[in-house]
Tab-separated table of C-alpha atoms and ligand atoms in Angstrom:
chain	number	residue	atom	x	y	z
N	1	UNK	CA	9.972	-7.417	29.004
N	2	UNK	CA	12.250	-10.023	28.038
N	3	UNK	CA	13.568	-10.908	24.657
N	4	UNK	CA	10.854	-8.656	22.821
N	5	UNK	CA	13.085	-7.404	19.806
N	6	UNK	CA	13.133	-3.941	18.578
N	7	UNK	CA	10.721	-2.813	15.754
N	8	UNK	CA	12.075	-0.441	13.282
N	9	UNK	CA	9.415	0.875	10.646
N	10	UNK	CA	10.024	2.982	7.681
N	11	UNK	CA	7.477	4.913	5.840
N	12	UNK	CA	8.163	5.676	2.298
N	13	UNK	CA	6.253	8.529	0.502
N	14	UNK	CA	6.692	9.668	-2.848
N	15	UNK	CA	7.351	13.290	-3.577
N	16	UNK	CA	4.696	15.447	-5.255
N	17	UNK	CA	3.720	12.013	-7.037
N	18	UNK	CA	1.434	12.573	-9.810
N	19	UNK	CA	3.198	15.852	-10.793
N	20	UNK	CA	6.758	14.035	-10.488
N	21	UNK	CA	5.554	11.511	-12.886
N	22	UNK	CA	4.326	14.017	-15.545
N	23	UNK	CA	7.633	15.916	-15.250
N	24	UNK	CA	9.669	12.679	-15.623
N	25	UNK	CA	7.675	11.896	-18.688
N	26	UNK	CA	7.515	15.167	-20.415
N	27	UNK	CA	11.225	16.759	-20.340
N	28	UNK	CA	10.139	20.024	-21.540
N	29	UNK	CA	8.045	20.558	-18.258
N	30	UNK	CA	11.288	20.275	-16.386
N	31	UNK	CA	11.659	23.113	-13.907
N	32	UNK	CA	8.287	24.564	-14.713
N	33	UNK	CA	5.205	24.870	-12.397
N	34	UNK	CA	2.768	22.061	-12.687
N	35	UNK	CA	-0.563	21.263	-11.177
N	36	UNK	CA	-2.379	18.002	-11.943
N	37	UNK	CA	-6.064	17.902	-11.700
N	38	UNK	CA	-9.405	19.487	-13.067
N	39	UNK	CA	-9.326	21.589	-16.057
N	40	UNK	CA	-9.084	24.950	-14.870
N	41	UNK	CA	-11.238	26.229	-17.923
N	42	UNK	CA	-9.494	29.681	-17.926
N	43	UNK	CA	-10.536	30.092	-14.071
N	44	UNK	CA	-13.957	28.773	-14.476
N	45	UNK	CA	-13.242	25.162	-13.680
N	46	UNK	CA	-14.947	23.514	-10.814
N	47	UNK	CA	-12.820	20.538	-9.694
N	48	UNK	CA	-9.618	20.422	-7.471
N	49	UNK	CA	-6.176	20.198	-7.734
N	50	UNK	CA	-4.743	16.660	-7.074
N	51	UNK	CA	-1.229	17.638	-6.450
N	52	UNK	CA	1.242	20.375	-7.640
N	53	UNK	CA	4.986	20.083	-7.955
N	54	UNK	CA	7.369	22.030	-5.604
N	55	UNK	CA	7.599	25.088	-8.017
N	56	UNK	CA	3.642	25.501	-8.079
N	57	UNK	CA	3.748	25.032	-4.332
N	58	UNK	CA	5.953	28.360	-4.340
N	59	UNK	CA	2.949	30.020	-5.771
N	60	UNK	CA	0.796	28.842	-2.761
N	61	UNK	CA	-0.987	25.753	-4.725
N	62	UNK	CA	-1.541	22.615	-3.002
N	63	UNK	CA	-3.699	19.322	-3.096
N	64	UNK	CA	-7.398	19.506	-2.740
N	65	UNK	CA	-7.444	23.461	-3.668
N	66	UNK	CA	-10.174	24.415	-6.098
N	67	UNK	CA	-8.582	24.696	-9.461
N	68	UNK	CA	-9.864	27.988	-9.915
N	69	UNK	CA	-8.079	29.239	-7.159
N	70	UNK	CA	-5.033	27.775	-8.305
N	71	UNK	CA	-5.805	29.386	-11.864
N	72	UNK	CA	-5.986	32.917	-10.281
N	73	UNK	CA	-2.520	32.169	-8.144
N	74	UNK	CA	-1.000	31.151	-11.663
N	75	UNK	CA	-2.207	34.483	-13.272
N	76	UNK	CA	-0.991	36.497	-10.157
N	77	UNK	CA	2.503	34.738	-10.803
N	78	UNK	CA	2.509	35.573	-14.538
N	79	UNK	CA	1.848	39.184	-14.016
N	80	UNK	CA	4.823	39.253	-11.578
N	81	UNK	CA	6.743	37.958	-14.722
N	82	UNK	CA	6.933	34.417	-13.297
N	83	UNK	CA	6.053	31.471	-15.448
N	84	UNK	CA	2.285	30.509	-15.294
N	85	UNK	CA	1.369	26.977	-14.062
N	86	UNK	CA	0.950	24.057	-16.584
N	87	UNK	CA	-2.335	22.319	-15.745
N	88	UNK	CA	-2.481	18.818	-16.482
N	89	UNK	CA	-5.306	16.310	-16.341
N	90	UNK	CA	-5.034	13.280	-14.172
N	91	UNK	CA	-3.756	9.964	-15.690
N	92	UNK	CA	-4.755	7.491	-13.018
N	93	UNK	CA	-3.610	4.396	-15.196
N	94	UNK	CA	-0.224	5.715	-15.572
N	95	UNK	CA	0.211	6.423	-11.703
N	96	UNK	CA	-1.120	3.263	-10.871
N	97	UNK	CA	1.459	1.566	-13.096
N	98	UNK	CA	4.368	3.424	-11.602
N	99	UNK	CA	3.028	2.853	-8.100
N	100	UNK	CA	2.978	-1.034	-8.560
N	101	UNK	CA	6.692	-0.757	-9.785
N	102	UNK	CA	7.708	1.240	-6.865
N	103	UNK	CA	5.944	-1.211	-4.484
N	104	UNK	CA	7.672	-3.916	-6.040
N	105	UNK	CA	11.249	-2.202	-5.755
N	106	UNK	CA	10.366	-1.599	-1.928
N	107	UNK	CA	9.312	-5.233	-1.535
N	108	UNK	CA	12.671	-6.361	-2.813
N	109	UNK	CA	14.026	-4.919	0.370
N	110	UNK	CA	11.565	-5.715	3.157
N	111	UNK	CA	9.932	-8.976	4.207
N	112	UNK	CA	6.617	-7.205	5.216
N	113	UNK	CA	5.242	-4.152	3.196
N	114	UNK	CA	1.783	-2.522	3.878
N	115	UNK	CA	0.735	-0.264	0.741
N	116	UNK	CA	-0.904	2.590	2.801
N	117	UNK	CA	-1.691	4.738	-0.419
N	118	UNK	CA	-0.932	5.220	-4.121
N	119	UNK	CA	2.452	6.594	-3.307
N	120	UNK	CA	3.224	5.760	0.284
N	121	UNK	CA	4.087	2.396	1.921
N	122	UNK	CA	5.111	1.315	5.472
N	123	UNK	CA	8.188	-1.363	5.520
N	124	UNK	CA	9.160	-3.634	8.443
N	125	UNK	CA	12.820	-3.089	8.711
N	126	UNK	CA	13.243	-4.710	11.991
N	127	UNK	CA	15.435	-7.564	10.671
N	128	UNK	CA	18.160	-4.850	10.065
N	129	UNK	CA	18.872	-4.850	13.610
N	130	UNK	CA	19.868	-1.311	14.418
N	131	UNK	CA	18.717	2.326	13.044
N	132	UNK	CA	22.183	2.734	11.268
N	133	UNK	CA	21.661	-0.073	9.065
N	134	UNK	CA	18.009	0.374	8.595
N	135	UNK	CA	19.145	3.769	7.315
N	136	UNK	CA	21.799	2.238	4.958
N	137	UNK	CA	18.730	0.011	3.681
N	138	UNK	CA	16.596	3.112	3.169
N	139	UNK	CA	19.251	4.707	1.155
N	140	UNK	CA	19.224	1.711	-1.067
N	141	UNK	CA	15.581	1.986	-1.601
N	142	UNK	CA	15.658	5.364	-2.520
N	143	UNK	CA	18.533	5.117	-4.816
N	144	UNK	CA	16.775	2.189	-6.512
N	145	UNK	CA	13.426	4.046	-7.009
N	146	UNK	CA	15.761	6.994	-8.401
N	147	UNK	CA	17.510	4.373	-10.759
N	148	UNK	CA	14.550	2.493	-11.930
N	149	UNK	CA	11.835	5.058	-11.978
N	150	UNK	CA	13.474	8.394	-12.063
N	151	UNK	CA	11.347	9.526	-9.101
N	152	UNK	CA	12.371	10.775	-5.650
N	153	UNK	CA	10.921	9.416	-2.358
N	154	UNK	CA	11.032	10.928	1.290
N	155	UNK	CA	11.571	8.286	3.953
N	156	UNK	CA	11.035	8.426	7.661
N	157	UNK	CA	12.379	5.760	10.153
N	158	UNK	CA	11.046	5.157	13.394
N	159	UNK	CA	9.918	2.623	16.082
N	160	UNK	CA	6.317	2.483	14.821
N	161	UNK	CA	4.173	3.435	12.058
N	162	UNK	CA	3.208	6.845	13.632
N	163	UNK	CA	6.659	7.984	14.097
N	164	UNK	CA	7.699	6.793	10.561
N	165	UNK	CA	4.814	8.436	9.176
N	166	UNK	CA	5.176	11.880	10.749
N	167	UNK	CA	9.179	11.558	10.019
N	168	UNK	CA	8.915	10.988	6.398
N	169	UNK	CA	7.018	14.293	5.784
N	170	UNK	CA	9.798	16.387	7.973
N	171	UNK	CA	12.222	16.674	4.955
N	172	UNK	CA	10.578	16.800	1.578
N	173	UNK	CA	11.357	16.250	-0.883
N	174	UNK	CA	14.027	13.520	-1.452
N	175	UNK	CA	14.478	13.392	2.405
N	176	UNK	CA	15.583	10.845	4.980
N	177	UNK	CA	14.627	11.298	8.615
N	178	UNK	CA	15.671	8.814	11.331
N	179	UNK	CA	13.692	9.150	14.855
N	180	UNK	CA	15.204	6.503	17.272
N	181	UNK	CA	12.728	4.958	19.855
N	182	UNK	CA	14.235	7.186	22.767
N	183	UNK	CA	13.995	10.300	20.593
N	184	UNK	CA	10.409	9.835	19.675
N	185	UNK	CA	8.676	11.803	22.494
N	186	UNK	CA	11.216	14.803	22.210
N	187	UNK	CA	10.636	14.619	18.100
N	188	UNK	CA	6.802	15.068	18.525
N	189	UNK	CA	6.869	17.745	21.402
N	190	UNK	CA	7.511	21.083	19.317
N	191	UNK	CA	5.286	19.885	16.448
N	192	UNK	CA	1.645	21.316	15.618
N	193	UNK	CA	-0.930	19.054	17.127
N	194	UNK	CA	-2.035	18.905	13.349
N	195	UNK	CA	0.736	16.503	12.587
N	196	UNK	CA	-0.890	13.845	14.672
N	197	UNK	CA	-3.082	11.483	12.820
N	198	UNK	CA	-6.635	11.971	13.529
N	199	UNK	CA	-6.107	15.614	14.641
N	200	UNK	CA	-8.149	17.283	11.368
N	201	UNK	CA	-8.794	20.835	11.316
N	202	UNK	CA	-11.894	20.540	13.404
N	203	UNK	CA	-9.995	19.312	16.509
N	204	UNK	CA	-7.324	21.725	15.789
N	205	UNK	CA	-9.640	24.587	16.437
N	206	UNK	CA	-11.244	22.848	19.274
N	207	UNK	CA	-7.715	22.454	20.891
N	208	UNK	CA	-6.733	25.976	19.797
N	209	UNK	CA	-9.503	27.466	21.889
N	210	UNK	CA	-7.816	25.847	24.814
N	211	UNK	CA	-4.700	27.224	23.772
N	212	UNK	CA	-3.185	23.952	22.599
N	213	UNK	CA	-1.339	24.332	19.317
N	214	UNK	CA	1.725	22.047	19.821
N	215	UNK	CA	1.848	18.530	20.785
N	216	UNK	CA	3.801	19.737	24.005
N	217	UNK	CA	0.667	21.783	24.970
N	218	UNK	CA	-1.780	18.742	24.879
N	219	UNK	CA	0.541	16.620	27.019
N	220	UNK	CA	-0.730	18.910	29.865
N	221	UNK	CA	-3.700	16.694	29.938
N	222	UNK	CA	-4.306	13.531	31.700
N	223	UNK	CA	-5.373	10.559	29.813
N	224	UNK	CA	-8.773	10.705	31.827
N	225	UNK	CA	-9.116	14.390	30.913
N	226	UNK	CA	-8.612	13.621	26.953
N	227	UNK	CA	-11.005	10.687	27.232
N	228	UNK	CA	-13.698	13.046	28.786
N	229	UNK	CA	-13.027	15.512	26.165
N	230	UNK	CA	-12.700	13.309	22.943
N	231	UNK	CA	-13.978	9.871	23.891
N	232	UNK	CA	-12.188	6.941	22.772
N	233	UNK	CA	-10.037	9.121	20.426
N	234	UNK	CA	-8.750	11.057	23.189
N	235	UNK	CA	-7.274	7.837	24.668
N	236	UNK	CA	-5.433	7.496	21.320
N	237	UNK	CA	-4.466	10.862	21.429
N	238	UNK	CA	-2.721	10.340	24.804
N	239	UNK	CA	-0.658	7.436	23.405
N	240	UNK	CA	0.002	9.085	20.243
N	241	UNK	CA	1.513	12.202	21.542
N	242	UNK	CA	3.795	10.409	23.822
N	243	UNK	CA	5.016	8.526	20.518
N	244	UNK	CA	3.374	5.206	21.455
N	245	UNK	CA	1.764	3.117	18.470
N	246	UNK	CA	1.734	-0.478	18.240
N	247	UNK	CA	-0.717	-0.798	15.245
N	248	UNK	CA	0.774	-3.922	12.870
N	249	UNK	CA	2.421	-3.411	9.411
N	250	UNK	CA	-0.232	-5.251	7.554
N	251	UNK	CA	0.490	-6.766	4.091
N	252	UNK	CA	-2.793	-5.791	1.961
N	253	UNK	CA	-3.787	-8.634	0.050
N	254	UNK	CA	-5.910	-8.100	-2.878
N	255	UNK	CA	-9.390	-9.664	-1.994
N	256	UNK	CA	-9.011	-10.846	-5.787
N	257	UNK	CA	-8.855	-14.647	-6.806
N	258	UNK	CA	-8.204	-16.002	-10.195
N	259	UNK	CA	-9.669	-19.356	-11.171
N	260	UNK	CA	-10.298	-21.616	-13.992
N	261	UNK	CA	-12.328	-24.947	-14.388
N	262	UNK	CA	-12.840	-27.615	-16.838
N	263	UNK	CA	-16.011	-29.881	-17.327
N	264	UNK	CA	-14.593	-33.116	-18.940
N	265	UNK	CA	-16.110	-34.737	-21.812
N	266	UNK	CA	-16.709	-37.894	-19.906
N	267	UNK	CA	-16.858	-38.418	-16.233
N	268	UNK	CA	-13.564	-40.139	-15.209
N	269	UNK	CA	-11.281	-41.176	-12.364
N	270	UNK	CA	-8.340	-41.940	-14.615
N	271	UNK	CA	-5.657	-40.187	-12.668
N	272	UNK	CA	-3.319	-39.490	-15.581
N	273	UNK	CA	-5.931	-37.865	-17.713
N	274	UNK	CA	-7.186	-35.751	-14.544
N	275	UNK	CA	-3.502	-34.974	-13.559
N	276	UNK	CA	-2.951	-33.555	-17.446
N	277	UNK	CA	-6.010	-31.462	-17.132
N	278	UNK	CA	-5.057	-30.126	-13.891
N	279	UNK	CA	-1.606	-29.310	-15.333
N	280	UNK	CA	-3.265	-27.081	-18.048
N	281	UNK	CA	-5.662	-25.285	-15.626
N	282	UNK	CA	-2.613	-24.436	-13.517
N	283	UNK	CA	-0.898	-23.092	-16.500
N	284	UNK	CA	-3.761	-21.094	-17.504
N	285	UNK	CA	-4.331	-19.486	-13.876
N	286	UNK	CA	-0.727	-18.648	-13.802
N	287	UNK	CA	-0.881	-16.880	-17.112
N	288	UNK	CA	-3.876	-14.856	-16.127
N	289	UNK	CA	-2.079	-14.152	-12.859
N	290	UNK	CA	0.853	-12.441	-14.624
N	291	UNK	CA	-1.469	-10.726	-17.292
N	292	UNK	CA	-3.450	-9.138	-14.470
N	293	UNK	CA	-0.171	-7.863	-12.609
N	294	UNK	CA	0.446	-10.320	-10.098
N	295	UNK	CA	3.533	-12.316	-9.391
N	296	UNK	CA	2.649	-14.595	-6.328
N	297	UNK	CA	-0.031	-16.450	-4.664
N	298	UNK	CA	-0.414	-17.741	-1.111
N	299	UNK	CA	-3.785	-19.694	-1.225
N	300	UNK	CA	-4.765	-22.363	-3.408
N	301	UNK	CA	-8.346	-23.663	-3.827
N	302	UNK	CA	-9.448	-26.775	-5.837
N	303	UNK	CA	-13.020	-27.820	-6.744
N	304	UNK	CA	-13.924	-31.264	-7.614
N	305	UNK	CA	-17.474	-32.178	-8.852
N	306	UNK	CA	-18.425	-35.844	-8.979
N	307	UNK	CA	-20.825	-37.246	-11.761
N	308	UNK	CA	-23.877	-36.744	-9.500
N	309	UNK	CA	-22.872	-33.004	-9.049
N	310	UNK	CA	-21.847	-33.299	-5.499
N	311	UNK	CA	-19.349	-30.634	-5.206
N	312	UNK	CA	-16.465	-30.179	-2.916
N	313	UNK	CA	-13.618	-27.487	-2.405
N	314	UNK	CA	-10.521	-27.617	-0.427
N	315	UNK	CA	-8.152	-24.766	0.275
N	316	UNK	CA	-4.488	-24.476	1.421
N	317	UNK	CA	-2.746	-21.363	2.373
N	318	UNK	CA	0.989	-21.621	1.972
N	319	UNK	CA	3.470	-20.299	4.756
N	320	UNK	CA	5.223	-18.372	2.034
N	321	UNK	CA	3.848	-16.884	-1.347
N	322	UNK	CA	4.772	-18.959	-4.208
N	323	UNK	CA	5.272	-17.857	-7.988
N	324	UNK	CA	5.695	-20.945	-10.268
N	325	UNK	CA	3.389	-23.075	-12.160
N	326	UNK	CA	5.299	-26.244	-10.512
N	327	UNK	CA	4.170	-25.112	-7.087
N	328	UNK	CA	0.722	-24.787	-8.125
N	329	UNK	CA	0.642	-28.138	-9.695
N	330	UNK	CA	2.212	-29.626	-6.515
N	331	UNK	CA	-0.232	-27.990	-4.092
N	332	UNK	CA	-3.322	-28.439	-6.143
N	333	UNK	CA	-2.611	-32.131	-6.816
N	334	UNK	CA	-2.194	-32.615	-3.183
N	335	UNK	CA	-5.557	-31.223	-2.592
N	336	UNK	CA	-7.369	-33.072	-5.486
N	337	UNK	CA	-5.737	-36.510	-5.116
N	338	UNK	CA	-7.793	-37.635	-2.303
N	339	UNK	CA	-11.080	-37.189	-4.412
N	340	UNK	CA	-9.556	-40.072	-6.734
N	341	UNK	CA	-9.325	-42.507	-3.951
N	342	UNK	CA	-11.142	-43.836	-0.947
N	343	UNK	CA	-9.919	-40.947	1.459
N	344	UNK	CA	-12.513	-38.453	-0.278
N	345	UNK	CA	-14.388	-40.690	-2.598
N	346	UNK	CA	-15.277	-43.766	-0.862
N	347	UNK	CA	-18.039	-44.869	-3.344
N	348	UNK	CA	-15.405	-44.081	-6.326
N	349	UNK	CA	-17.843	-41.766	-8.117
N	350	UNK	CA	-16.311	-40.617	-11.376
N	351	UNK	CA	-15.497	-36.888	-11.490
N	352	UNK	CA	-17.133	-34.610	-13.801
N	353	UNK	CA	-15.307	-31.094	-13.405
N	354	UNK	CA	-12.106	-29.825	-11.646
N	355	UNK	CA	-11.181	-26.302	-10.927
N	356	UNK	CA	-8.210	-24.369	-9.737
N	357	UNK	CA	-8.266	-21.181	-8.040
N	358	UNK	CA	-5.467	-18.850	-6.546
N	359	UNK	CA	-5.954	-16.113	-3.800
N	360	UNK	CA	-4.041	-13.795	-1.681
N	361	UNK	CA	-2.408	-12.368	-4.880
N	362	UNK	CA	0.532	-10.102	-4.604
E	1	TTP	P1	0.656	13.101	-1.281
E	1	TTP	O1	1.712	12.000	-0.788
E	1	TTP	O2	-0.282	13.383	-0.054
E	1	TTP	O3	1.268	14.182	-1.845
E	1	TTP	P2	2.335	14.230	-2.954
E	1	TTP	O4	3.117	13.114	-3.204
E	1	TTP	O5	1.816	14.993	-4.240
E	1	TTP	O6	3.188	15.235	-2.355
E	1	TTP	P3	4.369	15.125	-1.183
E	1	TTP	O7	5.673	15.435	-1.755
E	1	TTP	O8	3.745	16.079	-0.156
E	1	TTP	O9	4.015	13.696	-0.792
E	1	TTP	O10	-0.594	12.352	-2.148
E	1	TTP	C1	0.010	11.300	-3.226
E	1	TTP	C2	-0.779	11.513	-4.380
E	1	TTP	O11	-2.142	11.504	-4.185
E	1	TTP	C3	-0.697	12.867	-4.955
E	1	TTP	O12	0.393	13.014	-5.896
E	1	TTP	C4	-2.115	13.231	-5.715
E	1	TTP	C5	-2.999	12.336	-4.893
E	1	TTP	N1	-3.851	13.245	-4.151
E	1	TTP	C6	-5.153	13.719	-4.606
E	1	TTP	O13	-5.592	13.342	-5.689
E	1	TTP	N2	-5.823	14.437	-3.563
E	1	TTP	C7	-5.305	14.998	-2.431
E	1	TTP	O14	-6.063	15.699	-2.048
E	1	TTP	C8	-4.082	14.470	-2.093
E	1	TTP	C9	-3.385	14.959	-0.727
E	1	TTP	C10	-3.484	13.568	-2.795
E	2	MG	MG1	3.648	11.836	-1.851
């Protein structure tokens, strides 16, 4: 391979996310065990724990545990003279808002960010050029999250998403773990197979029957054997336990779009009038964009309907996201103009409606 530049990926995962947000917002919770989730109803509650802070985890409480079990563990702790667990309901709206702000912080440091969940993201930091510099960038990201949100995150740095994800979980909370490309295989070997994405409790039990507990043990099997055993997944396991993963970091665009259109009082081809209306539409679209929590768009769509209702749309995707009314006006005008002249309107039909829409919102 010639000239293939090194890939460096970071995985950022917030610590005890829902619980940490609640602790931050209610200082009197500080230092106490918290569980966010269903109402325990004095031990009769039927839902589950969404997350527990680290104090409550010391009692054995964790995500997805029945809330009634968490209640029993809390009562047991109380009998030993420890503080009982504070049970809080889920405030999803609040966590989603914090999540958006954290993602925006991360985006300030990395050109490509994939939001992998409400409290986790992959960032492509290849541009840093070295693991040392990547580590410095990640310390800055952690510090920015701490300064601006008063929350901690744990970060894993590696040659791909697989290694970065496993690494971020190694030193929680507030951790930072760097696994260089040449260390990746050795890093995985002593870990339980369960740490490999795709190996859940069922596969774990199946492997245990064959005496396979650690990644190291699983490496005894050839690719063919794993394929025979697990089908297509087997081949993936073979790659993953050797630290290999080439899945790309993918920006997640909201499939959402925001658009406005206007039907004129009179059909027209007056460029000044149409330009004016277009300007207003662009302003309205940008106002809605920010009102709905977005800052940027990448795709611009215009619609033109002639007096006889013949309707056309034209789309343009920008190489980089844009965030200004001016940019939207320019791009939409470029798309609309041909409908005012012979290029797209050879019969010079008057226009009855125009529309502006933005997509690929961020
Ligand atoms: P996680 O990152 O898995 O957990 P966490 O952030 O609470 O703790 P950690 O420090 O180990 O990363 O999940 C993020 C949030 O997603 C978590 O705060 C609550 C929610 N969640 C659920 O609602 N149910 C679940 O089963 C899990 C695992 C998470
Ligand atoms: Mg987390």
